[in-house]
PDB file of C-alpha atoms and ligand atoms in Angstrom:
ATOM      1  CA  UNK A   1      12.245   4.211  17.690  1.00 94.00           C
ATOM      2  CA  UNK A   2      11.711   6.597  14.792  1.00 97.00           C
ATOM      3  CA  UNK A   3      14.607   6.903  12.325  1.00 97.00           C
ATOM      4  CA  UNK A   4      14.779  10.364  10.771  1.00 98.00           C
ATOM      5  CA  UNK A   5      16.466  10.444   7.359  1.00 98.00           C
ATOM      6  CA  UNK A   6      18.971  13.013   6.121  1.00 98.00           C
ATOM      7  CA  UNK A   7      19.131  14.297   2.550  1.00 97.00           C
ATOM      8  CA  UNK A   8      21.681  11.666   1.516  1.00 98.00           C
ATOM      9  CA  UNK A   9      19.465   8.840   2.752  1.00 98.00           C
ATOM     10  CA  UNK A  10      16.477  10.465   1.121  1.00 98.00           C
ATOM     11  CA  UNK A  11      18.301  10.522  -2.213  1.00 98.00           C
ATOM     12  CA  UNK A  12      18.556   6.727  -2.101  1.00 98.00           C
ATOM     13  CA  UNK A  13      14.965   6.371  -0.907  1.00 98.00           C
ATOM     14  CA  UNK A  14      13.804   8.366  -3.922  1.00 98.00           C
ATOM     15  CA  UNK A  15      15.418   5.789  -6.197  1.00 98.00           C
ATOM     16  CA  UNK A  16      14.060   2.831  -4.212  1.00 99.00           C
ATOM     17  CA  UNK A  17      10.661   4.519  -4.274  1.00 99.00           C
ATOM     18  CA  UNK A  18      10.723   5.147  -8.010  1.00 98.00           C
ATOM     19  CA  UNK A  19      11.623   1.517  -8.743  1.00 99.00           C
ATOM     20  CA  UNK A  20       8.805   0.421  -6.412  1.00 99.00           C
ATOM     21  CA  UNK A  21       6.277   2.652  -8.172  1.00 98.00           C
ATOM     22  CA  UNK A  22       7.418   1.518 -11.604  1.00 98.00           C
ATOM     23  CA  UNK A  23       7.171  -2.137 -10.511  1.00 98.00           C
ATOM     24  CA  UNK A  24       3.526  -1.562  -9.564  1.00 98.00           C
ATOM     25  CA  UNK A  25       2.898  -0.093 -13.009  1.00 98.00           C
ATOM     26  CA  UNK A  26       4.629  -3.057 -14.658  1.00 98.00           C
ATOM     27  CA  UNK A  27       2.285  -5.327 -12.698  1.00 98.00           C
ATOM     28  CA  UNK A  28      -0.692  -3.231 -13.687  1.00 98.00           C
ATOM     29  CA  UNK A  29       0.137  -3.602 -17.374  1.00 98.00           C
ATOM     30  CA  UNK A  30       0.272  -7.389 -16.967  1.00 98.00           C
ATOM     31  CA  UNK A  31      -3.246  -7.589 -15.505  1.00 98.00           C
ATOM     32  CA  UNK A  32      -5.882  -8.956 -17.853  1.00 97.00           C
ATOM     33  CA  UNK A  33      -8.433 -11.776 -17.933  1.00 98.00           C
ATOM     34  CA  UNK A  34      -6.759 -15.192 -18.181  1.00 98.00           C
ATOM     35  CA  UNK A  35      -3.456 -14.142 -16.570  1.00 98.00           C
ATOM     36  CA  UNK A  36      -2.450 -15.805 -13.276  1.00 98.00           C
ATOM     37  CA  UNK A  37      -1.334 -13.858 -10.226  1.00 98.00           C
ATOM     38  CA  UNK A  38       1.970 -15.785 -10.435  1.00 98.00           C
ATOM     39  CA  UNK A  39       2.534 -14.327 -13.901  1.00 98.00           C
ATOM     40  CA  UNK A  40       1.907 -10.800 -12.586  1.00 98.00           C
ATOM     41  CA  UNK A  41       4.375 -11.472  -9.761  1.00 98.00           C
ATOM     42  CA  UNK A  42       6.947 -12.689 -12.281  1.00 98.00           C
ATOM     43  CA  UNK A  43       6.702  -9.443 -14.265  1.00 98.00           C
ATOM     44  CA  UNK A  44       7.167  -7.417 -11.073  1.00 98.00           C
ATOM     45  CA  UNK A  45      10.118  -9.514  -9.919  1.00 98.00           C
ATOM     46  CA  UNK A  46      11.826  -9.190 -13.294  1.00 98.00           C
ATOM     47  CA  UNK A  47      11.352  -5.421 -13.353  1.00 98.00           C
ATOM     48  CA  UNK A  48      12.827  -4.888  -9.876  1.00 98.00           C
ATOM     49  CA  UNK A  49      15.848  -7.095 -10.593  1.00 98.00           C
ATOM     50  CA  UNK A  50      16.422  -5.367 -13.944  1.00 98.00           C
ATOM     51  CA  UNK A  51      16.682  -2.065 -12.033  1.00 98.00           C
ATOM     52  CA  UNK A  52      19.471  -3.467  -9.838  1.00 98.00           C
ATOM     53  CA  UNK A  53      17.209  -3.674  -6.785  1.00 99.00           C
ATOM     54  CA  UNK A  54      15.867  -6.569  -4.721  1.00 98.00           C
ATOM     55  CA  UNK A  55      12.204  -7.399  -4.094  1.00 98.00           C
ATOM     56  CA  UNK A  56      11.834  -6.497  -0.419  1.00 98.00           C
ATOM     57  CA  UNK A  57       8.925  -8.845   0.217  1.00 98.00           C
ATOM     58  CA  UNK A  58      10.635 -11.968  -1.161  1.00 98.00           C
ATOM     59  CA  UNK A  59      11.544 -13.976   1.932  1.00 98.00           C
ATOM     60  CA  UNK A  60      10.306 -11.256   4.318  1.00 97.00           C
ATOM     61  CA  UNK A  61       8.972 -13.213   7.280  1.00 96.00           C
ATOM     62  CA  UNK A  62       9.091 -16.181   4.895  1.00 97.00           C
ATOM     63  CA  UNK A  63       6.834 -14.623   2.228  1.00 98.00           C
ATOM     64  CA  UNK A  64       7.309 -16.731  -0.916  1.00 98.00           C
ATOM     65  CA  UNK A  65       6.950 -14.090  -3.676  1.00 98.00           C
ATOM     66  CA  UNK A  66       8.010 -10.595  -4.749  1.00 98.00           C
ATOM     67  CA  UNK A  67       4.575  -8.975  -4.601  1.00 98.00           C
ATOM     68  CA  UNK A  68       1.471  -9.466  -2.504  1.00 98.00           C
ATOM     69  CA  UNK A  69      -1.387  -9.902  -4.956  1.00 98.00           C
ATOM     70  CA  UNK A  70      -4.839  -9.906  -3.362  1.00 98.00           C
ATOM     71  CA  UNK A  71      -8.020 -10.433  -5.379  1.00 98.00           C
ATOM     72  CA  UNK A  72     -11.570  -9.212  -4.549  1.00 98.00           C
ATOM     73  CA  UNK A  73     -12.324 -10.060  -0.874  1.00 98.00           C
ATOM     74  CA  UNK A  74      -8.614 -10.599  -0.194  1.00 98.00           C
ATOM     75  CA  UNK A  75      -7.366  -7.490   1.605  1.00 98.00           C
ATOM     76  CA  UNK A  76      -3.587  -7.910   1.797  1.00 98.00           C
ATOM     77  CA  UNK A  77      -0.787 -10.494   1.731  1.00 98.00           C
ATOM     78  CA  UNK A  78      -2.262 -12.570  -1.096  1.00 98.00           C
ATOM     79  CA  UNK A  79       0.271 -15.140  -2.297  1.00 98.00           C
ATOM     80  CA  UNK A  80       0.732 -15.170  -6.086  1.00 98.00           C
ATOM     81  CA  UNK A  81      -0.289 -18.521  -7.529  1.00 98.00           C
ATOM     82  CA  UNK A  82      -0.315 -20.373 -10.855  1.00 98.00           C
ATOM     83  CA  UNK A  83      -3.801 -21.546  -9.892  1.00 97.00           C
ATOM     84  CA  UNK A  84      -5.262 -18.084  -9.451  1.00 98.00           C
ATOM     85  CA  UNK A  85      -6.494 -16.994 -12.860  1.00 98.00           C
ATOM     86  CA  UNK A  86      -7.763 -13.420 -13.108  1.00 98.00           C
ATOM     87  CA  UNK A  87     -11.150 -12.981 -14.707  1.00 98.00           C
ATOM     88  CA  UNK A  88     -13.162 -10.075 -16.059  1.00 98.00           C
ATOM     89  CA  UNK A  89     -14.762  -8.134 -13.198  1.00 98.00           C
ATOM     90  CA  UNK A  90     -12.112  -8.961 -10.548  1.00 98.00           C
ATOM     91  CA  UNK A  91     -10.259  -6.260  -8.674  1.00 98.00           C
ATOM     92  CA  UNK A  92      -6.584  -6.878  -7.921  1.00 98.00           C
ATOM     93  CA  UNK A  93      -4.475  -5.258  -5.214  1.00 98.00           C
ATOM     94  CA  UNK A  94      -0.737  -5.220  -5.849  1.00 98.00           C
ATOM     95  CA  UNK A  95       1.588  -4.418  -2.929  1.00 98.00           C
ATOM     96  CA  UNK A  96       5.314  -4.145  -3.663  1.00 98.00           C
ATOM     97  CA  UNK A  97       8.631  -3.031  -2.194  1.00 98.00           C
ATOM     98  CA  UNK A  98      11.998  -2.581  -3.922  1.00 99.00           C
ATOM     99  CA  UNK A  99      15.154  -2.604  -1.804  1.00 98.00           C
ATOM    100  CA  UNK A 100      17.974  -0.490  -3.201  1.00 98.00           C
ATOM    101  CA  UNK A 101      21.332   0.388  -1.585  1.00 98.00           C
ATOM    102  CA  UNK A 102      20.058  -0.248   1.921  1.00 98.00           C
ATOM    103  CA  UNK A 103      16.601   1.330   1.691  1.00 98.00           C
ATOM    104  CA  UNK A 104      13.183   0.200   0.602  1.00 98.00           C
ATOM    105  CA  UNK A 105      10.055   1.651  -0.930  1.00 98.00           C
ATOM    106  CA  UNK A 106       6.581   0.297  -0.215  1.00 99.00           C
ATOM    107  CA  UNK A 107       3.509   0.988  -2.322  1.00 99.00           C
ATOM    108  CA  UNK A 108       0.190  -0.590  -3.212  1.00 99.00           C
ATOM    109  CA  UNK A 109      -2.772   0.016  -5.483  1.00 98.00           C
ATOM    110  CA  UNK A 110      -5.892  -1.801  -6.645  1.00 99.00           C
ATOM    111  CA  UNK A 111      -6.681  -2.290 -10.330  1.00 98.00           C
ATOM    112  CA  UNK A 112      -9.668  -3.538 -12.336  1.00 98.00           C
ATOM    113  CA  UNK A 113      -9.595  -6.630 -14.552  1.00 98.00           C
ATOM    114  CA  UNK A 114     -11.513  -5.592 -17.650  1.00 97.00           C
ATOM    115  CA  UNK A 115     -14.954  -4.176 -16.913  1.00 98.00           C
ATOM    116  CA  UNK A 116     -15.905  -4.119 -13.234  1.00 98.00           C
ATOM    117  CA  UNK A 117     -19.109  -3.398 -11.303  1.00 98.00           C
ATOM    118  CA  UNK A 118     -20.010   0.137 -10.164  1.00 98.00           C
ATOM    119  CA  UNK A 119     -19.485  -1.025  -6.538  1.00 97.00           C
ATOM    120  CA  UNK A 120     -15.985  -2.229  -7.350  1.00 98.00           C
ATOM    121  CA  UNK A 121     -15.210   1.043  -9.115  1.00 98.00           C
ATOM    122  CA  UNK A 122     -16.490   2.924  -6.110  1.00 98.00           C
ATOM    123  CA  UNK A 123     -14.331   1.164  -3.536  1.00 98.00           C
ATOM    124  CA  UNK A 124     -11.183   1.612  -5.625  1.00 98.00           C
ATOM    125  CA  UNK A 125     -11.938   5.313  -6.007  1.00 98.00           C
ATOM    126  CA  UNK A 126     -12.839   5.901  -2.349  1.00 98.00           C
ATOM    127  CA  UNK A 127      -9.697   4.102  -1.162  1.00 98.00           C
ATOM    128  CA  UNK A 128      -7.436   6.205  -3.360  1.00 98.00           C
ATOM    129  CA  UNK A 129      -9.241   9.439  -2.479  1.00 98.00           C
ATOM    130  CA  UNK A 130      -8.982   8.668   1.249  1.00 98.00           C
ATOM    131  CA  UNK A 131      -5.198   8.506   0.834  1.00 98.00           C
ATOM    132  CA  UNK A 132      -5.216  11.989  -0.688  1.00 98.00           C
ATOM    133  CA  UNK A 133      -7.342  13.260   2.214  1.00 98.00           C
ATOM    134  CA  UNK A 134      -4.522  12.126   4.485  1.00 98.00           C
ATOM    135  CA  UNK A 135      -1.999  13.817   2.210  1.00 98.00           C
ATOM    136  CA  UNK A 136      -3.888  17.110   2.552  1.00 98.00           C
ATOM    137  CA  UNK A 137      -3.511  16.795   6.322  1.00 98.00           C
ATOM    138  CA  UNK A 138       0.253  16.328   5.888  1.00 98.00           C
ATOM    139  CA  UNK A 139       0.436  19.314   3.518  1.00 98.00           C
ATOM    140  CA  UNK A 140      -0.982  21.569   6.223  1.00 97.00           C
ATOM    141  CA  UNK A 141       2.056  20.673   8.368  1.00 93.00           C
ATOM    142  CA  UNK A 142       2.626  19.601  11.989  1.00 91.00           C
ATOM    143  CA  UNK A 143      -0.008  16.880  11.724  1.00 97.00           C
ATOM    144  CA  UNK A 144      -0.312  14.148  14.313  1.00 98.00           C
ATOM    145  CA  UNK A 145      -0.777  10.457  13.601  1.00 98.00           C
ATOM    146  CA  UNK A 146      -4.401  10.687  14.770  1.00 98.00           C
ATOM    147  CA  UNK A 147      -5.125  13.407  12.208  1.00 98.00           C
ATOM    148  CA  UNK A 148      -4.028  11.106   9.384  1.00 98.00           C
ATOM    149  CA  UNK A 149      -6.166   8.185  10.542  1.00 98.00           C
ATOM    150  CA  UNK A 150      -9.158  10.387  11.160  1.00 98.00           C
ATOM    151  CA  UNK A 151      -8.934  11.851   7.656  1.00 98.00           C
ATOM    152  CA  UNK A 152      -8.819   8.385   6.096  1.00 98.00           C
ATOM    153  CA  UNK A 153     -11.601   6.805   8.125  1.00 98.00           C
ATOM    154  CA  UNK A 154     -14.026   9.712   8.087  1.00 98.00           C
ATOM    155  CA  UNK A 155     -13.763   9.942   4.298  1.00 98.00           C
ATOM    156  CA  UNK A 156     -14.334   6.201   3.865  1.00 98.00           C
ATOM    157  CA  UNK A 157     -17.336   6.168   6.201  1.00 98.00           C
ATOM    158  CA  UNK A 158     -18.873   9.240   4.513  1.00 98.00           C
ATOM    159  CA  UNK A 159     -18.707   7.260   1.290  1.00 98.00           C
ATOM    160  CA  UNK A 160     -20.283   4.081   2.605  1.00 97.00           C
ATOM    161  CA  UNK A 161     -17.086   2.092   3.156  1.00 98.00           C
ATOM    162  CA  UNK A 162     -15.203   0.987   6.254  1.00 98.00           C
ATOM    163  CA  UNK A 163     -11.485   0.775   7.058  1.00 98.00           C
ATOM    164  CA  UNK A 164      -9.769  -2.450   8.039  1.00 98.00           C
ATOM    165  CA  UNK A 165      -8.489  -1.661  11.511  1.00 97.00           C
ATOM    166  CA  UNK A 166      -6.426  -4.737  12.118  1.00 98.00           C
ATOM    167  CA  UNK A 167      -3.553  -3.632   9.840  1.00 98.00           C
ATOM    168  CA  UNK A 168      -1.867  -0.241   9.793  1.00 98.00           C
ATOM    169  CA  UNK A 169       0.552   1.992   7.917  1.00 98.00           C
ATOM    170  CA  UNK A 170       4.059   2.507   9.269  1.00 98.00           C
ATOM    171  CA  UNK A 171       7.436   4.192   9.056  1.00 98.00           C
ATOM    172  CA  UNK A 172       9.681   2.981   6.228  1.00 98.00           C
ATOM    173  CA  UNK A 173      13.400   3.173   5.469  1.00 98.00           C
ATOM    174  CA  UNK A 174      16.181   0.669   5.986  1.00 98.00           C
ATOM    175  CA  UNK A 175      13.426  -1.576   7.328  1.00 98.00           C
ATOM    176  CA  UNK A 176      10.131  -2.258   5.605  1.00 98.00           C
ATOM    177  CA  UNK A 177       8.268  -1.616   8.843  1.00 98.00           C
ATOM    178  CA  UNK A 178       9.604   1.110  11.121  1.00 98.00           C
ATOM    179  CA  UNK A 179       8.005   3.259  13.801  1.00 98.00           C
ATOM    180  CA  UNK A 180       5.602   4.942  14.076  1.00 98.00           C
ATOM    181  CA  UNK A 181       2.469   2.963  13.309  1.00 98.00           C
ATOM    182  CA  UNK A 182       0.029   4.920  11.116  1.00 98.00           C
ATOM    183  CA  UNK A 183      -3.495   3.526  11.666  1.00 98.00           C
ATOM    184  CA  UNK A 184      -6.333   4.273   9.246  1.00 98.00           C
ATOM    185  CA  UNK A 185      -8.397   5.589  12.131  1.00 98.00           C
ATOM    186  CA  UNK A 186      -7.644   7.997  14.930  1.00 98.00           C
ATOM    187  CA  UNK A 187      -8.559  10.999  17.029  1.00 98.00           C
ATOM    188  CA  UNK A 188      -7.672  14.445  15.642  1.00 98.00           C
ATOM    189  CA  UNK A 189      -4.907  16.133  17.633  1.00 98.00           C
ATOM    190  CA  UNK A 190      -3.718  12.861  19.168  1.00 98.00           C
ATOM    191  CA  UNK A 191      -0.642  10.726  18.628  1.00 98.00           C
ATOM    192  CA  UNK A 192       2.928  11.386  17.562  1.00 97.00           C
ATOM    193  CA  UNK A 193       3.618  14.552  15.618  1.00 98.00           C
ATOM    194  CA  UNK A 194       4.789  14.071  12.035  1.00 98.00           C
ATOM    195  CA  UNK A 195       7.968  16.072  11.481  1.00 98.00           C
ATOM    196  CA  UNK A 196      10.485  16.642   8.647  1.00 98.00           C
ATOM    197  CA  UNK A 197      12.903  13.729   8.254  1.00 98.00           C
ATOM    198  CA  UNK A 198      10.249  11.104   8.824  1.00 98.00           C
ATOM    199  CA  UNK A 199       9.479   8.659   6.025  1.00 98.00           C
ATOM    200  CA  UNK A 200       6.113   6.968   6.374  1.00 98.00           C
ATOM    201  CA  UNK A 201       3.667   4.738   4.534  1.00 99.00           C
ATOM    202  CA  UNK A 202       0.044   5.815   4.568  1.00 98.00           C
ATOM    203  CA  UNK A 203      -1.996   2.864   3.350  1.00 98.00           C
ATOM    204  CA  UNK A 204      -5.784   2.809   3.529  1.00 98.00           C
ATOM    205  CA  UNK A 205      -7.135  -0.762   3.521  1.00 98.00           C
ATOM    206  CA  UNK A 206     -10.833  -0.360   2.849  1.00 98.00           C
ATOM    207  CA  UNK A 207     -13.844  -2.684   2.701  1.00 98.00           C
ATOM    208  CA  UNK A 208     -17.364  -2.448   1.307  1.00 97.00           C
ATOM    209  CA  UNK A 209     -18.656  -4.397   4.304  1.00 96.00           C
ATOM    210  CA  UNK A 210     -17.725  -4.307   7.979  1.00 97.00           C
ATOM    211  CA  UNK A 211     -13.941  -4.344   7.583  1.00 97.00           C
ATOM    212  CA  UNK A 212     -13.631  -7.377   9.865  1.00 98.00           C
ATOM    213  CA  UNK A 213     -10.988  -9.735   8.523  1.00 98.00           C
ATOM    214  CA  UNK A 214      -9.415 -13.143   9.051  1.00 98.00           C
ATOM    215  CA  UNK A 215      -6.168 -14.791   8.042  1.00 98.00           C
ATOM    216  CA  UNK A 216      -6.338 -17.873   5.845  1.00 97.00           C
ATOM    217  CA  UNK A 217      -4.718 -21.173   6.866  1.00 97.00           C
ATOM    218  CA  UNK A 218      -1.754 -20.399   4.562  1.00 96.00           C
ATOM    219  CA  UNK A 219      -0.665 -17.982   7.291  1.00 96.00           C
ATOM    220  CA  UNK A 220      -0.668 -14.966   4.973  1.00 98.00           C
ATOM    221  CA  UNK A 221      -3.734 -14.070   2.967  1.00 98.00           C
ATOM    222  CA  UNK A 222      -6.099 -11.749   4.818  1.00 98.00           C
ATOM    223  CA  UNK A 223      -9.741 -11.732   3.685  1.00 98.00           C
ATOM    224  CA  UNK A 224     -12.915  -9.931   4.686  1.00 98.00           C
ATOM    225  CA  UNK A 225     -15.142 -12.037   6.964  1.00 98.00           C
ATOM    226  CA  UNK A 226     -18.300 -11.070   5.080  1.00 98.00           C
ATOM    227  CA  UNK A 227     -16.733 -11.830   1.688  1.00 98.00           C
ATOM    228  CA  UNK A 228     -17.236  -8.261   0.460  1.00 98.00           C
ATOM    229  CA  UNK A 229     -14.734  -6.453  -1.727  1.00 98.00           C
ATOM    230  CA  UNK A 230     -11.633  -4.805  -0.331  1.00 98.00           C
ATOM    231  CA  UNK A 231      -9.188  -2.299  -1.784  1.00 98.00           C
ATOM    232  CA  UNK A 232      -5.730  -0.974  -0.861  1.00 98.00           C
ATOM    233  CA  UNK A 233      -3.748   2.140  -1.748  1.00 98.00           C
ATOM    234  CA  UNK A 234      -0.315   3.034  -0.404  1.00 99.00           C
ATOM    235  CA  UNK A 235       2.610   5.344  -1.011  1.00 99.00           C
ATOM    236  CA  UNK A 236       5.887   5.884   0.797  1.00 99.00           C
ATOM    237  CA  UNK A 237       6.030   9.556   1.782  1.00 99.00           C
ATOM    238  CA  UNK A 238       9.011  11.661   2.845  1.00 98.00           C
ATOM    239  CA  UNK A 239       8.140  14.517   5.195  1.00 98.00           C
ATOM    240  CA  UNK A 240      10.357  17.452   4.219  1.00 97.00           C
ATOM    241  CA  UNK A 241      10.508  21.085   5.308  1.00 96.00           C
ATOM    242  CA  UNK A 242       8.729  21.843   2.008  1.00 96.00           C
ATOM    243  CA  UNK A 243       5.916  19.412   2.776  1.00 97.00           C
ATOM    244  CA  UNK A 244       5.213  15.759   1.990  1.00 98.00           C
ATOM    245  CA  UNK A 245       6.911  14.157  -1.016  1.00 98.00           C
ATOM    246  CA  UNK A 246       5.486  10.989  -2.575  1.00 98.00           C
ATOM    247  CA  UNK A 247       8.458   8.679  -3.088  1.00 98.00           C
ATOM    248  CA  UNK A 248       6.626   5.863  -4.874  1.00 98.00           C
ATOM    249  CA  UNK A 249       4.359   7.829  -7.226  1.00 98.00           C
ATOM    250  CA  UNK A 250       5.450   7.568 -10.860  1.00 96.00           C
TER     251      UNK A 250
HETATM  252 MG1   MG B 301       2.870  -2.229   1.173  1.00 88.14          MG
HETATM  253 MG1   MG B 302       3.196  -0.841   3.953  1.00 88.14          MG
END
């Protein structure tokens, strides 16, 4: 069931979204060679709590941290660890949600650690740009879910990357994951129509290789099967009568 939001609910979601976006930036500033992913998670946790919000991911389905931090061939759901030391050349995906007065934001981005390879730079750029291709589709109005996915995948493929099909974007609001599902692939003109009042997460998960993935024995971390790099970019978006509004962009 899709939960449409009214202006009052949207007001709260804007705050939850802003805190989420700022928490990502706080994490970004903490990233450097020699820092552990647990330390980055700590910075994010502290920022969200300082804002009077709660880290949505902490305890969600049993997840043990406030942010998912996924390095290199890890796609999503990486568990922050004191043993995972970031080194020059890594790429780090941070995925965060802040829960505020009954609503959550959800956002992700991938950042370099020091100087990275041209391939790593390329996948980060293509992932982010594919998100904005989807946003253009939403700006035109009365898009369908299939139009969004098609925009993301076709852009990634044109640029020599593939999308990870096993995980998808989603509605967002009082729950972290609401209807509808927003896959990163699709057929133009097909699927549910996106209408004002919807709040959705568009989140390209992109790989330099095939995009086939597996889940590690820890029950969380998802990695590429071929060990190639992966990147993630996500914003929570409110669909309004004036067009899409990025709730988590700061
Ligand atoms: Mg997310
Ligand atoms: Mg999400």
